[in-house]
Coordinates of C-alpha atoms in Angstrom, one line a residue:
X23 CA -88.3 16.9 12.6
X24 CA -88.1 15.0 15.8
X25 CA -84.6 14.8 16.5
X26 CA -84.5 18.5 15.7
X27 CA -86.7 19.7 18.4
X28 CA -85.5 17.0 20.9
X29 CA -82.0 18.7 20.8
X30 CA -83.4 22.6 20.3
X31 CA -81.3 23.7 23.5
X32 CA -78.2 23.1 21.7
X33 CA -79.1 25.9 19.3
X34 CA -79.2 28.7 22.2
X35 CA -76.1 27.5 23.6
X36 CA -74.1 27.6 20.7
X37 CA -75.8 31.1 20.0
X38 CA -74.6 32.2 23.3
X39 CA -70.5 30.7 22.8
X40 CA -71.0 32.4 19.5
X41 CA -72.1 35.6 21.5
X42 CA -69.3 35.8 23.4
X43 CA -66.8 35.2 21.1
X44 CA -68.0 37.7 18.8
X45 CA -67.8 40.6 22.2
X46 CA -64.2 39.0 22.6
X47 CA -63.4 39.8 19.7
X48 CA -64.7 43.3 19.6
X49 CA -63.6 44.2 22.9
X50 CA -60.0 42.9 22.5
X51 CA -60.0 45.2 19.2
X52 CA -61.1 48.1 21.5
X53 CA -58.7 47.3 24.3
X54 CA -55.8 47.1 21.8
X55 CA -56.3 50.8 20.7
X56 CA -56.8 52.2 24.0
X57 CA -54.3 53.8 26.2
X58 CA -55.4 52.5 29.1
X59 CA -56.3 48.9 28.4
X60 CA -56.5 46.5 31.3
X61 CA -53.2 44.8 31.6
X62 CA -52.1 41.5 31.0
X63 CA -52.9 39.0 33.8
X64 CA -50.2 37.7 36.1
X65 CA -49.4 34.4 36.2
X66 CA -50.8 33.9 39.6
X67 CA -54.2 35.2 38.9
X68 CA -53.8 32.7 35.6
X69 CA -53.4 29.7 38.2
X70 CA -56.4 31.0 40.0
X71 CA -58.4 31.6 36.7
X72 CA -58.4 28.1 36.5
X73 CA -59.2 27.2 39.5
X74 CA -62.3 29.4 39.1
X75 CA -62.9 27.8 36.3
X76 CA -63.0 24.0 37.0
X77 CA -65.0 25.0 39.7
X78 CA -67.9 26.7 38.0
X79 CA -67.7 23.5 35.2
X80 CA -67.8 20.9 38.3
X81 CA -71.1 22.7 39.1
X82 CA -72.5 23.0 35.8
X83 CA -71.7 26.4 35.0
X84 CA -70.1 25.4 31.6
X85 CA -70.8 28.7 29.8
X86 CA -69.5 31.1 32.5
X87 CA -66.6 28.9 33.1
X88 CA -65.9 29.7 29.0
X89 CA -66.4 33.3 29.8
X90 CA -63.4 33.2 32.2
X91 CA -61.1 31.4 30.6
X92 CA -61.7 33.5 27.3
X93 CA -62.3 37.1 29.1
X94 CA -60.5 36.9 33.0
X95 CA -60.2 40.5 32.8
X96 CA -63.9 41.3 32.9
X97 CA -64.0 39.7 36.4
X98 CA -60.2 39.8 37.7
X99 CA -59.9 43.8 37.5
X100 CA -60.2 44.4 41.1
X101 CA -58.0 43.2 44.1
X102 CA -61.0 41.3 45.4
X103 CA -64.3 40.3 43.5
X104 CA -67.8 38.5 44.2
X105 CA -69.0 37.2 41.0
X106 CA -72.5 36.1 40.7
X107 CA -72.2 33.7 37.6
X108 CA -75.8 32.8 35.6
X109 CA -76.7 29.4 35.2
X110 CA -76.2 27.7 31.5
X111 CA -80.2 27.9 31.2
X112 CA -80.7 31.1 31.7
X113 CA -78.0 32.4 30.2
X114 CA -78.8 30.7 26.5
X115 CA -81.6 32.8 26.3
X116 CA -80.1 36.1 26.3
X117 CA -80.2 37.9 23.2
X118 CA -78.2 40.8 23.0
X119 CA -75.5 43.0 21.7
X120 CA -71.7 41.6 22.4
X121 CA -71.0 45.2 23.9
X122 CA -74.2 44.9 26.0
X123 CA -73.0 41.6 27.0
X124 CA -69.8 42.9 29.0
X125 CA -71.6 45.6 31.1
X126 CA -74.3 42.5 32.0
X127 CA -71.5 40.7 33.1
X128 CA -69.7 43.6 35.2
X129 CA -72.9 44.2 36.6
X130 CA -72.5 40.6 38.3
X131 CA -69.4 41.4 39.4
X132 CA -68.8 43.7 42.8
X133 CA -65.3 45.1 43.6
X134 CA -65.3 42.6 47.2
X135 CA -65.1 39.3 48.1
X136 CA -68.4 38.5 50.1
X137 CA -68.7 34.8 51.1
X138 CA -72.7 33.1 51.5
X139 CA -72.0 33.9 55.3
X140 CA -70.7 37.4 54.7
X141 CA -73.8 37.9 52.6
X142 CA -76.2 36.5 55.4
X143 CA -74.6 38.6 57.8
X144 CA -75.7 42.1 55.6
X145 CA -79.5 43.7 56.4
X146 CA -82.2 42.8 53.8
X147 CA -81.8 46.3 51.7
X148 CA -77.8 46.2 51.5
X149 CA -76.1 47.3 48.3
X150 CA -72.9 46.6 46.0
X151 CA -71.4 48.7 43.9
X152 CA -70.6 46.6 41.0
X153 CA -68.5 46.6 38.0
X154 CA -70.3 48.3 35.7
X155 CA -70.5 52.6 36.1
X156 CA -70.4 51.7 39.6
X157 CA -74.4 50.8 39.1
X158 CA -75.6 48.6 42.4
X159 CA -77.3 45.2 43.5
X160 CA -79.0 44.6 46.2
X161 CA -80.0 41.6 48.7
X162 CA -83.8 41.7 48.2
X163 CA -84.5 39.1 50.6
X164 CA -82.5 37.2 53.1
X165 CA -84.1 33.7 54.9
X166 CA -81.6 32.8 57.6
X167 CA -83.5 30.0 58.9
X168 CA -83.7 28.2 55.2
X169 CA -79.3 30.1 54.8
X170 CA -80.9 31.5 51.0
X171 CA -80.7 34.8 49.7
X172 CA -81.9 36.9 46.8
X173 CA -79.7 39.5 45.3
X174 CA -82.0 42.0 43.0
X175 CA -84.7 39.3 43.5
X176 CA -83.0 36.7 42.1
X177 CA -82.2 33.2 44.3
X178 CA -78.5 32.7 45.2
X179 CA -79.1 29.0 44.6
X180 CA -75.4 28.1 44.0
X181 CA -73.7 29.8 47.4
X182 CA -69.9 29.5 47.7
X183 CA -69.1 27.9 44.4
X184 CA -65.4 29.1 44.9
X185 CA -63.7 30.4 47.6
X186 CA -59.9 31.0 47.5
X187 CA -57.7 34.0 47.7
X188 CA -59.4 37.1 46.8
X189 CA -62.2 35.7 44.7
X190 CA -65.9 34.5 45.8
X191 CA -68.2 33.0 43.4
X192 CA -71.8 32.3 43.8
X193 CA -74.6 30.9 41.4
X194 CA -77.7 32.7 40.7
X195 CA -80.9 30.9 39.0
X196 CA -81.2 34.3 36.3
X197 CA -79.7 37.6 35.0
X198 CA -79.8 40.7 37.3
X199 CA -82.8 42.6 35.9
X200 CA -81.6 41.1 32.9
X201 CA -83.2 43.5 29.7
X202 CA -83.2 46.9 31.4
X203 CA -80.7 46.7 34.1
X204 CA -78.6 49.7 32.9
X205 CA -81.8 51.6 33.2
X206 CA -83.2 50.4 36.6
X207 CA -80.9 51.4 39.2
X208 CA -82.3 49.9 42.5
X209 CA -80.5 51.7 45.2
X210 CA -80.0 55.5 46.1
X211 CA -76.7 57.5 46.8
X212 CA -76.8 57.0 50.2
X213 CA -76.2 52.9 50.0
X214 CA -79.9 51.9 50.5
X215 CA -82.4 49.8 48.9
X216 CA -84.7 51.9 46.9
X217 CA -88.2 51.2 49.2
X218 CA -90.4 50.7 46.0
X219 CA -88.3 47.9 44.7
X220 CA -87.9 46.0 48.5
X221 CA -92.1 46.4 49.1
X222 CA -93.8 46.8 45.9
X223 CA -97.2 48.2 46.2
X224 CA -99.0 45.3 44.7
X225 CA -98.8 41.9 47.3
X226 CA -98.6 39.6 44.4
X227 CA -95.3 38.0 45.0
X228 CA -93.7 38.3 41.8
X229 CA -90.5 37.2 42.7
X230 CA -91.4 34.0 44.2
X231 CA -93.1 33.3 41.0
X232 CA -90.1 34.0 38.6
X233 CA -88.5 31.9 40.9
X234 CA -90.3 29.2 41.1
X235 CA -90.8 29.7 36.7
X236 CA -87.1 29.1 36.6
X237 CA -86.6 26.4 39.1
X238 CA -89.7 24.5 36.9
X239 CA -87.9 24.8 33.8
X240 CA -90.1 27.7 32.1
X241 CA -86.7 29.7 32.1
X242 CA -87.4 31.4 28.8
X243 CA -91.2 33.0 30.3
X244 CA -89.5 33.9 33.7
X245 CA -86.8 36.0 32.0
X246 CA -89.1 37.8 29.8
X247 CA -91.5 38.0 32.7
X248 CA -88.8 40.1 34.4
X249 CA -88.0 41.9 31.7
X250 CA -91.6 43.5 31.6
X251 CA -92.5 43.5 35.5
X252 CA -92.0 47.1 36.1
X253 CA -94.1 48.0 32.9
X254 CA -96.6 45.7 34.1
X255 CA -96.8 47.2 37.8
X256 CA -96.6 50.5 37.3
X257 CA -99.9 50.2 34.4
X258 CA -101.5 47.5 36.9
X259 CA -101.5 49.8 40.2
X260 CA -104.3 47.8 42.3
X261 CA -103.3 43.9 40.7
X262 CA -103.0 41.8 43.6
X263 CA -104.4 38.2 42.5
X264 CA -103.2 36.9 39.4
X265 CA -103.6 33.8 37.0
X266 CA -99.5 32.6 35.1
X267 CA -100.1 30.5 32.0
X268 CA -96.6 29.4 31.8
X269 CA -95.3 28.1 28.1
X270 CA -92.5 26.2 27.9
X271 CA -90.4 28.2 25.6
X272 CA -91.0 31.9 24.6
X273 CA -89.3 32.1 21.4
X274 CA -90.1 36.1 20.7
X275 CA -87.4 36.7 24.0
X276 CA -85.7 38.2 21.1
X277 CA -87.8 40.2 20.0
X278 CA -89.0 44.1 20.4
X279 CA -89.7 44.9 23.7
X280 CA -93.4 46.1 23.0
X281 CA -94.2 42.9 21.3
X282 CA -92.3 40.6 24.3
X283 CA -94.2 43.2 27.0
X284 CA -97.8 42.8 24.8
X285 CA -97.0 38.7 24.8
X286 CA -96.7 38.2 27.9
X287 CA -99.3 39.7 29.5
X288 CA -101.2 38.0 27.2
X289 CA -100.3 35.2 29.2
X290 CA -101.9 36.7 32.3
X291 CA -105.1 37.0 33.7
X292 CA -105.6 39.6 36.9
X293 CA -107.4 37.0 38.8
X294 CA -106.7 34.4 40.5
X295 CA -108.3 31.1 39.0
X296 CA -107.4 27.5 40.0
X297 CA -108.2 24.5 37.5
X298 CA -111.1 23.9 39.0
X299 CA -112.6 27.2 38.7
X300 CA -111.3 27.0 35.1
X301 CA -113.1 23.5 34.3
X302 CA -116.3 25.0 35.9
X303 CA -116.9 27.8 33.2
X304 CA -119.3 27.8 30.3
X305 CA -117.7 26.7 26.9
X306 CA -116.6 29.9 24.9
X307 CA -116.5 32.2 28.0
X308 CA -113.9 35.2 27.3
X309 CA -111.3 35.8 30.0
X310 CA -109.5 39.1 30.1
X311 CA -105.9 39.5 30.0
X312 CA -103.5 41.7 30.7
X313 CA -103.1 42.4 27.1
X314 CA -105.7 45.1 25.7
X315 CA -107.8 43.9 23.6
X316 CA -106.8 40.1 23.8
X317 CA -109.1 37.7 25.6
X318 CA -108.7 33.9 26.3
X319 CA -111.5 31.8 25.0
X320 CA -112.4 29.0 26.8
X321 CA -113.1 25.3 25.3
X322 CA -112.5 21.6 25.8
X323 CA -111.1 19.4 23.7
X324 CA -109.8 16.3 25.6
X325 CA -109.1 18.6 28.1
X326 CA -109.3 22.6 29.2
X327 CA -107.9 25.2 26.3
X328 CA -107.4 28.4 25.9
X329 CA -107.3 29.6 22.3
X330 CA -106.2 26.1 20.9
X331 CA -103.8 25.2 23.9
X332 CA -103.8 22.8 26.6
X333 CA -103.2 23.3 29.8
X334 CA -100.6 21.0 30.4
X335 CA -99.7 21.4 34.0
X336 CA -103.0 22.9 36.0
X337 CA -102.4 24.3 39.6
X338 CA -98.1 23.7 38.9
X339 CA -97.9 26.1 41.8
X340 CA -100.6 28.3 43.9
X341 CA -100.6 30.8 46.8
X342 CA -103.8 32.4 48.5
X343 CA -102.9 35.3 45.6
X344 CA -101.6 34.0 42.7
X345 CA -101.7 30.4 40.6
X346 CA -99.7 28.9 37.8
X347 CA -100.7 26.9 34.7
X348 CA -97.9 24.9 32.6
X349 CA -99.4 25.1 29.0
X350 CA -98.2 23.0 25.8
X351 CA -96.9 26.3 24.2
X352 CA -97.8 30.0 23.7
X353 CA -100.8 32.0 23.3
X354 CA -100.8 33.5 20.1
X355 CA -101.7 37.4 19.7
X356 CA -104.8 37.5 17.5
X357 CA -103.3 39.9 15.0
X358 CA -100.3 37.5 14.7
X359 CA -102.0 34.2 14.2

């Protein structure tokens, strides 16, 4: 039993590899019968494939580097391209269609090549058209003294990967948006950041902490975090503190999106609450979540838990607004246990 959890991340990738192969297959069926399929490469862009390639491998983007090789076409369409290529963590735990796959991986993809300097050059609020029914991304943030970036909130944390001819390539930490990006276009007509999406209402700063989920390894929780956010902001109006338990793997990523949205706000309290406030209250004290209906109980057990599980990491990170807890595993919803 141990050696199968110790080596559990090799199931998502080779659900991912089997992902793609499966949309390769599909969508070189569909090409094949359609008049205007995308033509063959040329032997130049070929040598520059693989340049492209080696590159994202040498820095650990094994799985997008696949992707190219297998698929060029789905990022060599244009005359010049940007591709913003997901790291192999975050990637592993997408779950979704093959044909849903492609237009997530257009939508990385924008019809110019735009080097790290080119980028830092753009106003904060500057949108691409992309690949993908010529839906846009944005540069959410720009921090010229620290040279990072964050296109649709997510952290450039790879800049200039690749740079050569026509093509610029640039790691991001996560997906675009990655569940409902088809159906949350972020900027207007007129080339412009959508207002709402550059200074939400609420000054919990929800992208620093999906961030910072990622960066810590909880990569599963920040990508169904973001999946939900909108859901959660637009029902929470007036949240501005707010308590993370973070697990370490969110298996139900998967799942429907009412039971991912219902799981983790279970995993949220809309208060902020360090350890030491936690330690302080009376054993079997209820704590309200964001879930309706499903409260966090307090105990101790060699240790502060919630509903059977430990805290692992108190205070990982904190602000004056919000505070994150590493716990052992998941809260589980009280009609599920």
């Amino acid at each position: 039993m141990a050696s199968c959890c110790k080596h559990w991340w090799h199931a998502s990738v080779y659900s991912i590899i089997s992902l793609l192969l499966a949309f390769i297959a599909i969508s070189t069926a569909l090409r094949s019968n359609h008049k205007n399929a995308i033509p063959a490469t040329k032997p130049v862009a070929r040598g520059l494939q693989l340049n492209v390639s080696r590159a994202l491998r040498r820095a650990g983007f094994h799985t997008m580097a696949t992707l190219l090789q297998l698929s060029p076409e789905l990022f060599l369409s244009s005359p010049n391209s940007t591709i913003f290529v997901i790291n192999d963590s975050a990637i592993s735990y997408l779950s979704i269609p093959p044909l849903l796959l492609e237009d997530l991986l257009q939508y990385h993809t924008t019809p110019s090549k735009l080097s790290m300097n080119d980028l830092l050059k753009k106003p904060q609020g500057s949108c691409f058209p992309t690949l993908h029914r010529k839906k846009k991304i944005a540069i959410t943030k720009i921090d010229a003294r620290q040279s990072q970036i964050e296109i649709n909130n997510v952290l450039v944390s790879h800049p200039d990967v690749f740079l050569e001819g026509p093509i610029a390539v640039h790691g991001v930490l996560g997906p675009f948006s990655p569940l409902n990006f088809i159906k949350s276009p972020i900027c207007d007509n007129n080339s412009t950041l959508v207002s709402d999406f550059l200074e939400p209402n609420n000054i919990v700063e929800w992208s620093r902490i999906i961030q910072l989920l990622s960066s810590y390894g909880f990569v599963s929780f920040a990508i169904s975090l973001r999946s939900v956010l909108d859901g959660i902001l637009e029902d929470q109006a007036s949240l501005n503190t707010a308590t993370i338990f973070a697990p370490p793997n969110l298996a139900v990523v998967a799942s429907s999106s009412v039971l991912l949205d219902k799981i983790v706000r279970f995993h949220i309290l809309p208060r902020r609450l360090t350890y030491k406030e936690l330690t302080s209250l009376p054993v079997r004290t209820l704590l309200r979540t964001l879930a309706p209906g499903q409260d966090l109980e307090v105990n101790f057990k060699k240790g502060l838990i919630f509903n059977g599980v430990e805290i692992a990491a108190p205070d990982l990170f904190s602000s004056e607004k919000f505070v994150v807890h590493g716990v052992s595993r998941a809260f589980e919803l009280t009609e599920f246990s």
